[in-house]
């Protein structure tokens, strides 16, 4: 009888512990909170400009309308200005429009869009083509995280819709501190990025990144947290946003 009572008490205790543990938020809830933590509605409308290496990027957004641009001087000393907007892509060299074949337009469009996309994450994770999945919890450098996987629907997902991402969001402040992704376009492989040097400018959180990889091109990206903790990653590069400016749209 005493054994039965002890077993029942233990079972009741376990049930109480399970009931007291808060239910994990959904992938959508996590992303919504992360977007707010990084700037929220300030992403929707305004002008953001920054330098990445030898190029200056500019993002102008007015809710659904956007104009992204990239300016730089090429190896021959010519001034190149790329503009990607809802209606398409144009390139000017020394203020003259250049006629480009469609494949070059697409390549340059992808290049400009990719830099803006990563610089403003997690803002774009609520785009219509985004498919989100909660993967569970993780601990990195002693801090608790939620893991969220992101894939893209073929319709509206762009040329690289087959790419996959995993994001690590801090459980308390919902900052996006790590991300990993696999890619097929322009070769194939995987990457892991650690966010560093966070700062808030104009109400928006900006971060630099340390870029890592592993030798195995087919490495499961959801396991990058464990590989990072074990010191098994190779550093490839640093991604530093400089001369950041945030301003409102002119009236």
Short mmCIF file of C-alpha atoms in Angstrom, two decimals:
data_model
loop_
_atom_site.label_atom_id
_atom_site.label_comp_id
_atom_site.label_asym_id
_atom_site.label_seq_id
_atom_site.Cartn_x
_atom_site.Cartn_y
_atom_site.Cartn_z
CA UNK A 1 0.00 0.00 0.00
CA UNK A 2 2.84 2.38 0.89
CA UNK A 3 4.50 1.67 -2.49
CA UNK A 4 1.27 2.47 -4.32
CA UNK A 5 0.86 5.73 -2.42
CA UNK A 6 4.48 6.69 -3.16
CA UNK A 7 4.04 5.93 -6.85
CA UNK A 8 0.82 7.94 -7.00
CA UNK A 9 2.48 10.88 -5.24
CA UNK A 10 5.42 10.75 -7.66
CA UNK A 11 3.08 10.62 -10.64
CA UNK A 12 1.11 13.59 -9.30
CA UNK A 13 4.35 15.55 -8.78
CA UNK A 14 5.47 14.87 -12.36
CA UNK A 15 2.08 15.94 -13.68
CA UNK A 16 2.23 19.16 -11.67
CA UNK A 17 5.68 19.93 -13.04
CA UNK A 18 4.45 19.37 -16.58
CA UNK A 19 1.44 21.59 -15.97
CA UNK A 20 3.59 24.38 -14.53
CA UNK A 21 5.99 24.44 -17.48
CA UNK A 22 4.84 27.20 -19.86
CA UNK A 23 3.86 26.12 -23.33
CA UNK A 24 6.38 27.07 -25.99
CA UNK A 25 5.19 29.80 -28.35
CA UNK A 26 4.48 28.96 -31.97
CA UNK A 27 6.95 29.75 -34.73
CA UNK A 28 4.69 32.60 -35.83
CA UNK A 29 4.55 34.08 -32.33
CA UNK A 30 8.33 33.90 -32.00
CA UNK A 31 8.91 35.65 -35.32
CA UNK A 32 6.32 38.34 -34.54
CA UNK A 33 8.04 39.13 -31.24
CA UNK A 34 11.47 39.10 -32.87
CA UNK A 35 10.40 41.62 -35.51
CA UNK A 36 9.12 43.92 -32.75
CA UNK A 37 12.38 43.48 -30.80
CA UNK A 38 14.39 44.51 -33.86
CA UNK A 39 12.36 47.57 -34.82
CA UNK A 40 8.80 46.54 -35.64
CA UNK A 41 6.85 48.99 -37.76
CA UNK A 42 9.93 51.18 -38.27
CA UNK A 43 10.94 48.76 -41.02
CA UNK A 44 7.73 49.40 -42.95
CA UNK A 45 8.36 52.97 -43.98
CA UNK A 46 11.63 54.86 -44.15
CA UNK A 47 15.11 55.05 -45.63
CA UNK A 48 18.05 52.96 -44.44
CA UNK A 49 21.55 53.39 -45.83
CA UNK A 50 24.78 51.58 -44.97
CA UNK A 51 28.18 50.63 -46.34
CA UNK A 52 29.22 47.00 -46.76
CA UNK A 53 32.85 46.69 -47.77
CA UNK A 54 33.30 48.92 -50.87
CA UNK A 55 29.63 49.37 -51.72
CA UNK A 56 26.89 51.66 -50.38
CA UNK A 57 23.38 50.20 -50.09
CA UNK A 58 20.13 52.07 -49.65
CA UNK A 59 16.70 50.71 -48.80
CA UNK A 60 13.64 52.90 -49.29
CA UNK A 61 10.41 51.27 -48.19
CA UNK A 62 6.90 52.68 -48.16
CA UNK A 63 4.90 49.75 -46.85
CA UNK A 64 4.61 47.48 -49.93
CA UNK A 65 6.60 49.69 -52.29
CA UNK A 66 10.39 49.52 -52.24
CA UNK A 67 13.47 50.90 -53.96
CA UNK A 68 16.79 49.20 -53.17
CA UNK A 69 20.03 50.60 -54.55
CA UNK A 70 23.74 49.83 -54.59
CA UNK A 71 26.50 52.26 -55.57
CA UNK A 72 30.20 51.59 -56.08
CA UNK A 73 33.22 52.41 -58.20
CA UNK A 74 34.42 49.47 -60.29
CA UNK A 75 38.00 48.45 -61.06
CA UNK A 76 38.13 50.77 -64.08
CA UNK A 77 37.06 53.81 -62.07
CA UNK A 78 33.51 53.96 -63.39
CA UNK A 79 30.62 54.80 -61.08
CA UNK A 80 28.03 52.00 -61.03
CA UNK A 81 24.53 52.53 -59.65
CA UNK A 82 22.13 49.58 -59.41
CA UNK A 83 18.45 50.09 -58.61
CA UNK A 84 15.95 47.34 -57.78
CA UNK A 85 12.30 48.31 -57.37
CA UNK A 86 8.93 46.62 -57.55
CA UNK A 87 8.84 47.20 -61.30
CA UNK A 88 12.28 45.77 -62.07
CA UNK A 89 16.04 46.38 -62.18
CA UNK A 90 18.18 49.04 -63.87
CA UNK A 91 21.93 49.66 -63.93
CA UNK A 92 23.58 52.95 -64.79
CA UNK A 93 27.29 53.47 -65.36
CA UNK A 94 28.46 57.08 -65.14
CA UNK A 95 24.79 58.13 -65.16
CA UNK A 96 23.99 56.29 -68.41
CA UNK A 97 21.51 53.39 -68.43
CA UNK A 98 23.11 50.09 -69.46
CA UNK A 99 21.22 47.56 -71.57
CA UNK A 100 21.60 44.16 -69.88
CA UNK A 101 20.47 40.65 -70.85
CA UNK A 102 17.79 39.20 -68.60
CA UNK A 103 20.13 36.75 -66.87
CA UNK A 104 22.47 39.57 -65.81
CA UNK A 105 19.54 41.63 -64.58
CA UNK A 106 18.40 38.68 -62.49
CA UNK A 107 21.88 38.07 -61.08
CA UNK A 108 22.35 41.72 -60.10
CA UNK A 109 18.81 41.86 -58.67
CA UNK A 110 19.51 38.81 -56.51
CA UNK A 111 22.78 40.31 -55.31
CA UNK A 112 21.23 43.62 -54.23
CA UNK A 113 18.18 41.98 -52.68
CA UNK A 114 20.27 39.45 -50.74
CA UNK A 115 22.34 42.11 -48.97
CA UNK A 116 19.26 44.15 -48.02
CA UNK A 117 17.44 40.99 -46.92
CA UNK A 118 20.16 39.87 -44.52
CA UNK A 119 20.82 43.39 -43.22
CA UNK A 120 17.17 43.88 -42.22
CA UNK A 121 16.41 40.43 -40.82
CA UNK A 122 14.17 39.32 -39.17
CA UNK A 123 11.84 41.82 -40.87
CA UNK A 124 11.19 39.73 -43.98
CA UNK A 125 10.23 36.55 -42.12
CA UNK A 126 6.54 37.40 -42.41
CA UNK A 127 6.56 37.60 -46.21
CA UNK A 128 3.74 35.67 -47.87
CA UNK A 129 6.01 32.92 -49.26
CA UNK A 130 7.65 32.17 -45.89
CA UNK A 131 6.82 28.85 -44.23
CA UNK A 132 7.78 28.62 -40.56
CA UNK A 133 8.27 25.57 -38.32
CA UNK A 134 9.13 25.46 -34.60
CA UNK A 135 12.07 23.09 -34.01
CA UNK A 136 12.38 23.29 -30.23
CA UNK A 137 14.81 24.81 -27.75
CA UNK A 138 18.59 25.12 -27.66
CA UNK A 139 21.32 26.54 -25.47
CA UNK A 140 24.24 28.49 -26.95
CA UNK A 141 26.93 30.06 -24.76
CA UNK A 142 24.70 29.38 -21.75
CA UNK A 143 21.77 31.35 -23.18
CA UNK A 144 18.32 29.85 -23.99
CA UNK A 145 16.99 29.96 -27.54
CA UNK A 146 14.01 28.97 -29.66
CA UNK A 147 14.84 27.34 -33.00
CA UNK A 148 12.66 28.17 -36.00
CA UNK A 149 13.04 26.65 -39.46
CA UNK A 150 12.09 28.69 -42.52
CA UNK A 151 11.41 27.41 -46.02
CA UNK A 152 9.75 29.11 -48.97
CA UNK A 153 6.79 28.36 -51.17
CA UNK A 154 7.72 28.08 -54.84
CA UNK A 155 5.18 30.74 -55.75
CA UNK A 156 6.54 34.07 -54.55
CA UNK A 157 9.64 32.47 -53.04
CA UNK A 158 12.02 33.78 -55.67
CA UNK A 159 14.76 32.05 -57.61
CA UNK A 160 16.29 30.64 -54.43
CA UNK A 161 13.02 29.29 -52.98
CA UNK A 162 14.70 25.92 -52.30
CA UNK A 163 17.05 27.45 -49.74
CA UNK A 164 16.38 26.60 -46.09
CA UNK A 165 17.09 28.60 -42.95
CA UNK A 166 17.17 28.01 -39.21
CA UNK A 167 17.04 30.94 -36.78
CA UNK A 168 17.91 31.01 -33.10
CA UNK A 169 15.83 33.59 -31.19
CA UNK A 170 16.64 34.42 -27.57
CA UNK A 171 13.87 33.14 -25.30
CA UNK A 172 13.75 36.28 -23.14
CA UNK A 173 14.43 39.24 -25.42
CA UNK A 174 13.60 37.62 -28.79
CA UNK A 175 16.69 38.92 -30.55
CA UNK A 176 17.89 36.95 -33.57
CA UNK A 177 21.38 36.04 -32.39
CA UNK A 178 22.24 33.19 -34.78
CA UNK A 179 21.11 31.87 -38.13
CA UNK A 180 22.07 29.06 -40.48
CA UNK A 181 21.13 28.40 -44.06
CA UNK A 182 21.65 26.03 -46.95
CA UNK A 183 21.79 27.26 -50.52
CA UNK A 184 21.65 25.78 -54.01
CA UNK A 185 21.92 28.83 -56.31
CA UNK A 186 25.56 29.77 -57.13
CA UNK A 187 26.84 26.39 -56.02
CA UNK A 188 25.69 24.62 -52.88
CA UNK A 189 26.63 24.56 -49.24
CA UNK A 190 25.70 25.74 -45.77
CA UNK A 191 26.57 28.70 -43.56
CA UNK A 192 26.20 29.68 -39.91
CA UNK A 193 26.20 33.29 -38.76
CA UNK A 194 26.79 34.64 -35.27
CA UNK A 195 25.40 38.13 -34.63
CA UNK A 196 27.88 40.53 -33.01
CA UNK A 197 28.10 44.25 -32.26
CA UNK A 198 24.35 44.91 -31.93
CA UNK A 199 23.34 48.58 -31.88
CA UNK A 200 20.11 50.50 -32.25
CA UNK A 201 19.95 53.35 -34.76
CA UNK A 202 16.73 55.20 -35.47
CA UNK A 203 14.80 52.62 -33.47
CA UNK A 204 16.09 49.68 -35.55
CA UNK A 205 18.48 47.02 -34.27
CA UNK A 206 21.45 46.42 -36.57
CA UNK A 207 23.97 43.60 -36.19
CA UNK A 208 27.25 42.53 -37.73
CA UNK A 209 27.93 38.85 -38.33
CA UNK A 210 30.74 36.34 -38.19
CA UNK A 211 30.28 33.87 -41.03
CA UNK A 212 31.13 30.18 -40.45
CA UNK A 213 30.88 26.90 -42.32
CA UNK A 214 31.81 23.21 -42.13
CA UNK A 215 33.50 21.03 -44.74
CA UNK A 216 30.41 18.88 -45.29
CA UNK A 217 28.19 20.68 -47.84
CA UNK A 218 25.24 18.54 -46.74
CA UNK A 219 25.60 19.29 -43.03
CA UNK A 220 22.14 19.51 -41.37
CA UNK A 221 21.74 23.21 -40.64
CA UNK A 222 19.56 22.56 -37.56
CA UNK A 223 22.66 21.01 -35.92
CA UNK A 224 24.88 24.05 -36.36
CA UNK A 225 24.27 25.14 -32.77
CA UNK A 226 25.87 21.94 -31.46
CA UNK A 227 28.79 22.19 -33.89
CA UNK A 228 29.33 25.83 -32.90
CA UNK A 229 29.33 24.96 -29.20
CA UNK A 230 31.82 22.16 -29.88
CA UNK A 231 34.18 24.52 -31.73
CA UNK A 232 33.96 22.58 -34.99
CA UNK A 233 33.21 25.50 -37.34
CA UNK A 234 35.59 27.29 -39.68
CA UNK A 235 35.34 31.08 -39.82
CA UNK A 236 35.00 32.37 -43.37
CA UNK A 237 34.47 36.11 -43.08
CA UNK A 238 33.04 39.02 -41.16
CA UNK A 239 30.01 40.98 -42.34
CA UNK A 240 30.19 44.50 -40.95
CA UNK A 241 27.62 47.20 -41.66
CA UNK A 242 29.21 50.64 -41.50
CA UNK A 243 28.06 54.26 -41.79
CA UNK A 244 24.46 53.31 -41.01
CA UNK A 245 21.85 56.04 -41.47
CA UNK A 246 18.12 55.82 -40.79
CA UNK A 247 15.74 58.57 -41.88
CA UNK A 248 12.07 59.17 -42.51
CA UNK A 249 10.55 59.47 -45.95
CA UNK A 250 10.21 63.06 -47.14
CA UNK A 251 6.68 64.45 -47.05
#
